[in-house]
mmCIF file of C-alpha atoms in Angstrom:
data_model
loop_
_atom_site.group_PDB
_atom_site.id
_atom_site.type_symbol
_atom_site.label_atom_id
_atom_site.label_comp_id
_atom_site.label_asym_id
_atom_site.label_seq_id
_atom_site.Cartn_x
_atom_site.Cartn_y
_atom_site.Cartn_z
ATOM 1 C CA MET A 190 10.518 4.529 7.129
ATOM 2 C CA ASN A 191 9.084 7.110 4.728
ATOM 3 C CA ARG A 192 5.354 7.539 4.591
ATOM 4 C CA TRP A 193 4.323 7.083 0.978
ATOM 5 C CA LEU A 194 0.530 7.301 1.182
ATOM 6 C CA TYR A 195 -2.415 8.666 3.129
ATOM 7 C CA ARG A 196 -5.953 7.353 3.328
ATOM 8 C CA PHE A 197 -8.643 9.871 2.412
ATOM 9 C CA ASP A 198 -9.617 10.024 6.105
ATOM 10 C CA GLU A 199 -6.016 10.926 7.022
ATOM 11 C CA ILE A 200 -6.036 14.341 5.384
ATOM 12 C CA ASP A 201 -5.298 16.026 8.729
ATOM 13 C CA GLU A 202 -2.130 13.947 9.109
ATOM 14 C CA ALA A 203 -1.084 14.847 5.571
ATOM 15 C CA GLN A 204 -1.642 18.536 6.251
ATOM 16 C CA GLN A 205 0.354 18.358 9.474
ATOM 17 C CA ALA A 206 3.186 16.600 7.635
ATOM 18 C CA VAL A 207 3.649 19.641 5.372
ATOM 19 C CA GLY A 208 3.262 22.270 8.079
ATOM 20 C CA GLY A 209 -0.407 23.045 7.522
ATOM 21 C CA ASP A 210 0.028 24.755 4.141
ATOM 22 C CA TRP A 211 -2.802 23.699 1.794
ATOM 23 C CA GLU A 212 -0.734 24.374 -1.329
ATOM 24 C CA GLN A 213 1.851 21.942 0.008
ATOM 25 C CA VAL A 214 -0.924 19.394 0.602
ATOM 26 C CA ARG A 215 -1.857 19.752 -3.065
ATOM 27 C CA ALA A 216 1.791 19.302 -4.001
ATOM 28 C CA LEU A 217 2.013 16.147 -1.863
ATOM 29 C CA LEU A 218 -1.333 14.508 -2.700
ATOM 30 C CA GLY A 219 -2.119 16.132 -6.047
ATOM 31 C CA GLY A 220 -5.218 18.216 -6.586
ATOM 32 C CA LYS A 221 -7.538 15.213 -6.833
ATOM 33 C CA GLY A 222 -6.181 13.466 -3.739
ATOM 34 C CA ALA A 223 -6.235 16.666 -1.677
ATOM 35 C CA ASN A 224 -9.842 17.335 -2.688
ATOM 36 C CA LEU A 225 -10.957 13.773 -1.948
ATOM 37 C CA GLY A 226 -9.351 14.017 1.490
ATOM 38 C CA ASP A 227 -10.936 17.397 2.164
ATOM 39 C CA MET A 228 -14.394 16.169 1.124
ATOM 40 C CA THR A 229 -13.971 13.160 3.404
ATOM 41 C CA ARG A 230 -13.054 15.489 6.266
ATOM 42 C CA LEU A 231 -16.173 17.572 5.587
ATOM 43 C CA GLY A 232 -18.412 14.510 5.711
ATOM 44 C CA VAL A 233 -19.190 14.354 2.001
ATOM 45 C CA PRO A 234 -19.920 10.709 1.061
ATOM 46 C CA VAL A 235 -16.736 9.719 -0.773
ATOM 47 C CA PRO A 236 -15.869 6.082 -1.564
ATOM 48 C CA PRO A 237 -12.998 4.921 0.658
ATOM 49 C CA GLY A 238 -9.509 5.003 -0.742
ATOM 50 C CA PHE A 239 -6.009 6.329 -0.395
ATOM 51 C CA THR A 240 -3.546 8.564 -2.196
ATOM 52 C CA ILE A 241 0.032 7.541 -2.994
ATOM 53 C CA THR A 242 2.082 10.724 -2.809
ATOM 54 C CA THR A 243 3.932 12.610 -5.504
ATOM 55 C CA GLN A 244 7.068 11.945 -3.450
ATOM 56 C CA ALA A 245 6.584 8.235 -4.156
ATOM 57 C CA CYS A 246 6.330 9.006 -7.879
ATOM 58 C CA ASN A 247 9.571 10.982 -7.799
ATOM 59 C CA ALA A 248 11.303 8.215 -5.829
ATOM 60 C CA TYR A 249 10.076 5.676 -8.395
ATOM 61 C CA THR A 250 11.438 7.815 -11.229
ATOM 62 C CA ALA A 251 14.777 8.360 -9.468
ATOM 63 C CA ALA A 252 15.112 4.583 -9.006
ATOM 64 C CA ASP A 253 14.457 4.034 -12.727
ATOM 65 C CA GLY A 254 11.118 2.338 -12.290
ATOM 66 C CA VAL A 255 11.370 0.584 -8.924
ATOM 67 C CA LEU A 256 8.713 1.181 -6.269
ATOM 68 C CA PRO A 257 10.217 2.824 -3.182
ATOM 69 C CA GLU A 258 10.932 0.624 -0.180
ATOM 70 C CA GLY A 259 7.945 0.261 2.112
ATOM 71 C CA LEU A 260 5.342 1.512 -0.360
ATOM 72 C CA TRP A 261 3.804 -1.846 -1.171
ATOM 73 C CA ASP A 262 3.439 -2.773 2.512
ATOM 74 C CA GLN A 263 1.603 0.525 3.048
ATOM 75 C CA VAL A 264 -0.635 -0.226 0.057
ATOM 76 C CA LEU A 265 -1.572 -3.591 1.571
ATOM 77 C CA GLU A 266 -2.333 -1.985 4.950
ATOM 78 C CA SER A 267 -4.557 0.625 3.315
ATOM 79 C CA LEU A 268 -6.334 -2.032 1.235
ATOM 80 C CA ALA A 269 -7.120 -3.852 4.482
ATOM 81 C CA ALA A 270 -8.636 -0.622 5.857
ATOM 82 C CA MET A 271 -10.764 -0.281 2.701
ATOM 83 C CA GLU A 272 -11.930 -3.877 3.123
ATOM 84 C CA ALA A 273 -12.939 -3.199 6.717
ATOM 85 C CA THR A 274 -14.899 -0.093 5.675
ATOM 86 C CA THR A 275 -16.684 -1.657 2.706
ATOM 87 C CA GLY A 276 -17.188 -5.152 4.092
ATOM 88 C CA ARG A 277 -15.653 -6.506 0.887
ATOM 89 C CA ARG A 278 -12.316 -8.191 0.191
ATOM 90 C CA PHE A 279 -9.983 -7.438 -2.678
ATOM 91 C CA GLY A 280 -9.697 -10.513 -4.876
ATOM 92 C CA ASP A 281 -12.423 -12.393 -2.997
ATOM 93 C CA ALA A 282 -14.711 -14.320 -5.337
ATOM 94 C CA GLY A 283 -17.766 -14.166 -3.117
ATOM 95 C CA ASN A 284 -17.780 -10.502 -2.102
ATOM 96 C CA PRO A 285 -15.110 -8.688 -4.113
ATOM 97 C CA LEU A 286 -13.771 -5.195 -3.595
ATOM 98 C CA LEU A 287 -12.978 -3.584 -6.947
ATOM 99 C CA VAL A 288 -10.854 -0.444 -7.176
ATOM 100 C CA ALA A 289 -9.944 2.308 -9.607
ATOM 101 C CA CYS A 290 -6.380 3.555 -9.980
ATOM 102 C CA ARG A 291 -6.318 7.232 -11.042
ATOM 103 C CA SER A 292 -3.598 9.795 -11.604
ATOM 104 C CA GLY A 293 -3.711 13.208 -9.973
ATOM 105 C CA ALA A 294 -0.964 15.824 -10.167
ATOM 106 C CA LYS A 295 -0.916 19.179 -8.360
ATOM 107 C CA PHE A 296 -2.151 20.909 -11.513
ATOM 108 C CA SER A 297 -4.892 19.506 -13.717
ATOM 109 C CA MET A 298 -3.576 17.710 -16.806
ATOM 110 C CA PRO A 299 -6.782 16.369 -18.387
ATOM 111 C CA GLY A 300 -6.291 13.276 -20.506
ATOM 112 C CA MET A 301 -2.505 13.349 -20.217
ATOM 113 C CA MET A 302 -2.011 10.554 -17.694
ATOM 114 C CA ASP A 303 -3.514 7.149 -17.191
ATOM 115 C CA THR A 304 -6.417 5.556 -15.304
ATOM 116 C CA VAL A 305 -7.461 1.927 -14.844
ATOM 117 C CA LEU A 306 -10.943 0.969 -13.588
ATOM 118 C CA ASP A 307 -12.464 -2.261 -12.226
ATOM 119 C CA ILE A 308 -9.158 -3.631 -10.915
ATOM 120 C CA GLY A 309 -9.748 -6.928 -9.142
ATOM 121 C CA LEU A 310 -11.835 -8.711 -11.781
ATOM 122 C CA ASN A 311 -10.733 -12.054 -13.187
ATOM 123 C CA ASP A 312 -12.505 -15.165 -14.500
ATOM 124 C CA THR A 313 -13.168 -16.530 -11.011
ATOM 125 C CA VAL A 314 -14.494 -13.261 -9.581
ATOM 126 C CA VAL A 315 -16.664 -12.654 -12.654
ATOM 127 C CA ARG A 316 -18.186 -16.117 -12.449
ATOM 128 C CA ALA A 317 -18.897 -15.740 -8.723
ATOM 129 C CA MET A 318 -20.483 -12.315 -9.182
ATOM 130 C CA ILE A 319 -22.829 -13.645 -11.865
ATOM 131 C CA ASP A 320 -23.679 -16.747 -9.815
ATOM 132 C CA GLY A 321 -24.337 -14.428 -6.867
ATOM 133 C CA GLY A 322 -27.049 -12.552 -8.716
ATOM 134 C CA HIS A 323 -25.239 -9.598 -10.295
ATOM 135 C CA ASP A 324 -26.439 -8.589 -13.740
ATOM 136 C CA GLU A 325 -24.527 -10.838 -16.134
ATOM 137 C CA ARG A 326 -24.191 -8.347 -18.955
ATOM 138 C CA PHE A 327 -22.991 -5.587 -16.639
ATOM 139 C CA VAL A 328 -20.353 -7.825 -15.051
ATOM 140 C CA LEU A 329 -19.077 -9.096 -18.415
ATOM 141 C CA ASP A 330 -18.969 -5.596 -19.877
ATOM 142 C CA SER A 331 -17.001 -4.363 -16.841
ATOM 143 C CA TYR A 332 -14.537 -7.222 -17.313
ATOM 144 C CA ARG A 333 -13.992 -6.572 -21.011
ATOM 145 C CA ARG A 334 -13.459 -2.875 -20.220
ATOM 146 C CA LEU A 335 -10.811 -3.765 -17.614
ATOM 147 C CA ILE A 336 -8.972 -6.029 -20.053
ATOM 148 C CA GLN A 337 -9.113 -3.349 -22.756
ATOM 149 C CA MET A 338 -8.013 -0.518 -20.463
ATOM 150 C CA PHE A 339 -5.329 -2.583 -18.736
ATOM 151 C CA GLY A 340 -4.070 -3.953 -22.042
ATOM 152 C CA GLY A 341 -3.728 -0.468 -23.477
ATOM 153 C CA VAL A 342 -2.549 1.545 -20.469
ATOM 154 C CA VAL A 343 -0.360 -1.020 -18.718
ATOM 155 C CA LEU A 344 0.667 -3.566 -21.349
ATOM 156 C CA GLY A 345 1.060 -1.359 -24.406
ATOM 157 C CA VAL A 346 -1.518 -2.833 -26.775
ATOM 158 C CA ALA A 347 -2.770 -0.243 -29.282
ATOM 159 C CA ASP A 348 -6.369 0.873 -28.690
ATOM 160 C CA GLU A 349 -7.132 0.285 -32.369
ATOM 161 C CA ALA A 350 -6.510 -3.435 -31.973
ATOM 162 C CA PHE A 351 -9.332 -3.737 -29.432
ATOM 163 C CA GLU A 352 -11.639 -1.665 -31.600
ATOM 164 C CA VAL A 353 -11.038 -4.045 -34.526
ATOM 165 C CA VAL A 354 -12.336 -6.903 -32.358
ATOM 166 C CA LEU A 355 -15.401 -4.924 -31.287
ATOM 167 C CA ALA A 356 -16.123 -3.683 -34.803
ATOM 168 C CA SER A 357 -15.906 -7.215 -36.159
ATOM 169 C CA LYS A 358 -18.356 -8.468 -33.537
ATOM 170 C CA ARG A 359 -20.782 -5.590 -34.196
ATOM 171 C CA GLN A 360 -20.633 -6.289 -37.920
ATOM 172 C CA ALA A 361 -21.229 -9.996 -37.409
ATOM 173 C CA ARG A 362 -24.255 -9.261 -35.220
ATOM 174 C CA HIS A 363 -25.535 -6.463 -37.520
ATOM 175 C CA VAL A 364 -25.645 -3.881 -34.707
ATOM 176 C CA ASP A 365 -24.273 -0.354 -34.499
ATOM 177 C CA SER A 366 -23.407 -0.100 -30.812
ATOM 178 C CA ASP A 367 -21.452 -2.133 -28.269
ATOM 179 C CA ALA A 368 -24.499 -1.736 -26.025
ATOM 180 C CA ASP A 369 -26.406 -3.979 -28.446
ATOM 181 C CA LEU A 370 -24.024 -6.923 -27.951
ATOM 182 C CA ASP A 371 -25.481 -9.680 -25.773
ATOM 183 C CA VAL A 372 -23.794 -11.762 -23.081
ATOM 184 C CA GLY A 373 -22.651 -14.401 -25.570
ATOM 185 C CA ASP A 374 -21.062 -11.712 -27.716
ATOM 186 C CA LEU A 375 -19.318 -10.235 -24.691
ATOM 187 C CA ARG A 376 -17.921 -13.624 -23.704
ATOM 188 C CA ASP A 377 -16.509 -13.955 -27.218
ATOM 189 C CA VAL A 378 -15.033 -10.441 -27.028
ATOM 190 C CA ILE A 379 -13.429 -11.179 -23.639
ATOM 191 C CA GLY A 380 -11.808 -14.313 -25.037
ATOM 192 C CA SER A 381 -10.526 -12.396 -28.065
ATOM 193 C CA PHE A 382 -9.240 -9.569 -25.871
ATOM 194 C CA LEU A 383 -7.305 -11.987 -23.661
ATOM 195 C CA GLU A 384 -5.757 -13.607 -26.725
ATOM 196 C CA LEU A 385 -4.917 -10.187 -28.153
ATOM 197 C CA VAL A 386 -3.165 -9.049 -24.977
ATOM 198 C CA ALA A 387 -1.226 -12.320 -24.749
ATOM 199 C CA ALA A 388 -0.073 -11.958 -28.352
ATOM 200 C CA ARG A 389 0.721 -8.232 -28.468
ATOM 201 C CA GLY A 390 1.143 -7.037 -24.906
ATOM 202 C CA ARG A 391 4.302 -6.831 -22.859
ATOM 203 C CA ALA A 392 2.820 -9.673 -20.777
ATOM 204 C CA PRO A 393 -0.454 -11.620 -20.617
ATOM 205 C CA PHE A 394 -3.337 -10.081 -18.693
ATOM 206 C CA PRO A 395 -2.635 -10.807 -14.998
ATOM 207 C CA THR A 396 -5.271 -12.790 -13.128
ATOM 208 C CA ASP A 397 -3.917 -11.924 -9.653
ATOM 209 C CA PRO A 398 -5.725 -8.773 -8.420
ATOM 210 C CA LEU A 399 -2.702 -7.637 -6.393
ATOM 211 C CA GLU A 400 -0.512 -7.932 -9.475
ATOM 212 C CA GLN A 401 -3.100 -5.919 -11.411
ATOM 213 C CA LEU A 402 -2.992 -3.169 -8.792
ATOM 214 C CA GLN A 403 0.781 -2.985 -8.567
ATOM 215 C CA MET A 404 1.164 -2.848 -12.336
ATOM 216 C CA ALA A 405 -1.541 -0.159 -12.585
ATOM 217 C CA ILE A 406 0.204 2.005 -9.964
ATOM 218 C CA GLU A 407 3.476 1.695 -11.848
ATOM 219 C CA ALA A 408 1.727 2.553 -15.120
ATOM 220 C CA VAL A 409 0.356 5.792 -13.637
ATOM 221 C CA PHE A 410 3.844 6.721 -12.442
ATOM 222 C CA GLU A 411 5.211 5.912 -15.902
ATOM 223 C CA SER A 412 2.574 8.091 -17.554
ATOM 224 C CA TRP A 413 3.982 11.128 -15.699
ATOM 225 C CA ARG A 414 7.210 10.817 -17.634
ATOM 226 C CA GLY A 415 5.568 9.827 -20.918
ATOM 227 C CA LYS A 416 5.863 12.043 -23.976
ATOM 228 C CA ARG A 417 2.219 13.104 -23.931
ATOM 229 C CA ALA A 418 2.398 14.397 -20.347
ATOM 230 C CA HIS A 419 5.875 15.887 -20.884
ATOM 231 C CA ASP A 420 4.747 17.888 -23.896
ATOM 232 C CA TYR A 421 1.646 19.100 -22.049
ATOM 233 C CA ARG A 422 3.785 20.334 -19.139
ATOM 234 C CA VAL A 423 6.047 22.199 -21.535
ATOM 235 C CA ALA A 424 3.045 23.882 -23.176
ATOM 236 C CA ALA A 425 1.378 24.694 -19.836
ATOM 237 C CA ASP A 426 4.622 25.719 -18.091
ATOM 238 C CA ILE A 427 4.258 23.041 -15.396
ATOM 239 C CA ALA A 428 7.423 21.870 -13.640
ATOM 240 C CA HIS A 429 8.632 18.393 -14.556
ATOM 241 C CA ASP A 430 9.728 17.518 -11.013
ATOM 242 C CA LEU A 431 6.312 17.732 -9.338
ATOM 243 C CA GLY A 432 5.365 14.096 -9.980
ATOM 244 C CA THR A 433 1.864 12.672 -9.944
ATOM 245 C CA ALA A 434 -0.028 11.165 -7.058
ATOM 246 C CA VAL A 435 -2.010 7.924 -7.499
ATOM 247 C CA ASN A 436 -5.522 7.662 -6.085
ATOM 248 C CA VAL A 437 -6.787 4.158 -5.354
ATOM 249 C CA VAL A 438 -10.555 4.353 -4.855
ATOM 250 C CA ALA A 439 -13.249 1.753 -4.209
ATOM 251 C CA MET A 440 -15.489 1.242 -7.243
ATOM 252 C CA VAL A 441 -19.149 2.069 -6.613
ATOM 253 C CA PHE A 442 -21.896 0.867 -8.945
ATOM 254 C CA GLY A 443 -25.511 1.884 -9.169
#
């Protein structure tokens, strides 16, 4: 079975897999993934995570949008390793592990591909975090940001539609900044965002954290072959067959 990902603490294995050549490591893991692995090897405090290889991206593209065989099982194994390291569980209401899903090609392409943060939040997790003593406003704001980012990046809802909701709430409350909205306002915004995604998105916002993660990984792969990234590669003379890696990293707050 092909190996489609490496944990950050498996950078030595990744380097051995490509014959020790660091440029080939960057080609396999992308610049961001290679650097995160190298920092982990050096003992720099890096949140735990793993990098899905550019080879997986190219296999996904070749299969017309189907994850390569074995990849998802490897994702689940690596998530379990992250849970063991952090003492948290992905999707657990009482002690949740939240993750970011970030792109990372061999060459920097700032702003050209997609990122989703706070994956793992849903109504149940949010309620448990607040009941467990987390700052209510912070948790609600993180949730509304996930719905907005996921709705735009993964489900195709225009960013302007979310801004209309926020602008309307700011106007109703006579404030200039989202930071001035209180917890009641944020609950209203979350409800409106969920309705917006259900009405205009390719699908409703998924409540299953594993479904969120899989869809986010696929969205990052899709962003590699999107027009924005394609045009950037043409302008920067970057090869189209390099693919992007996907870095799944534990969220750290505070």
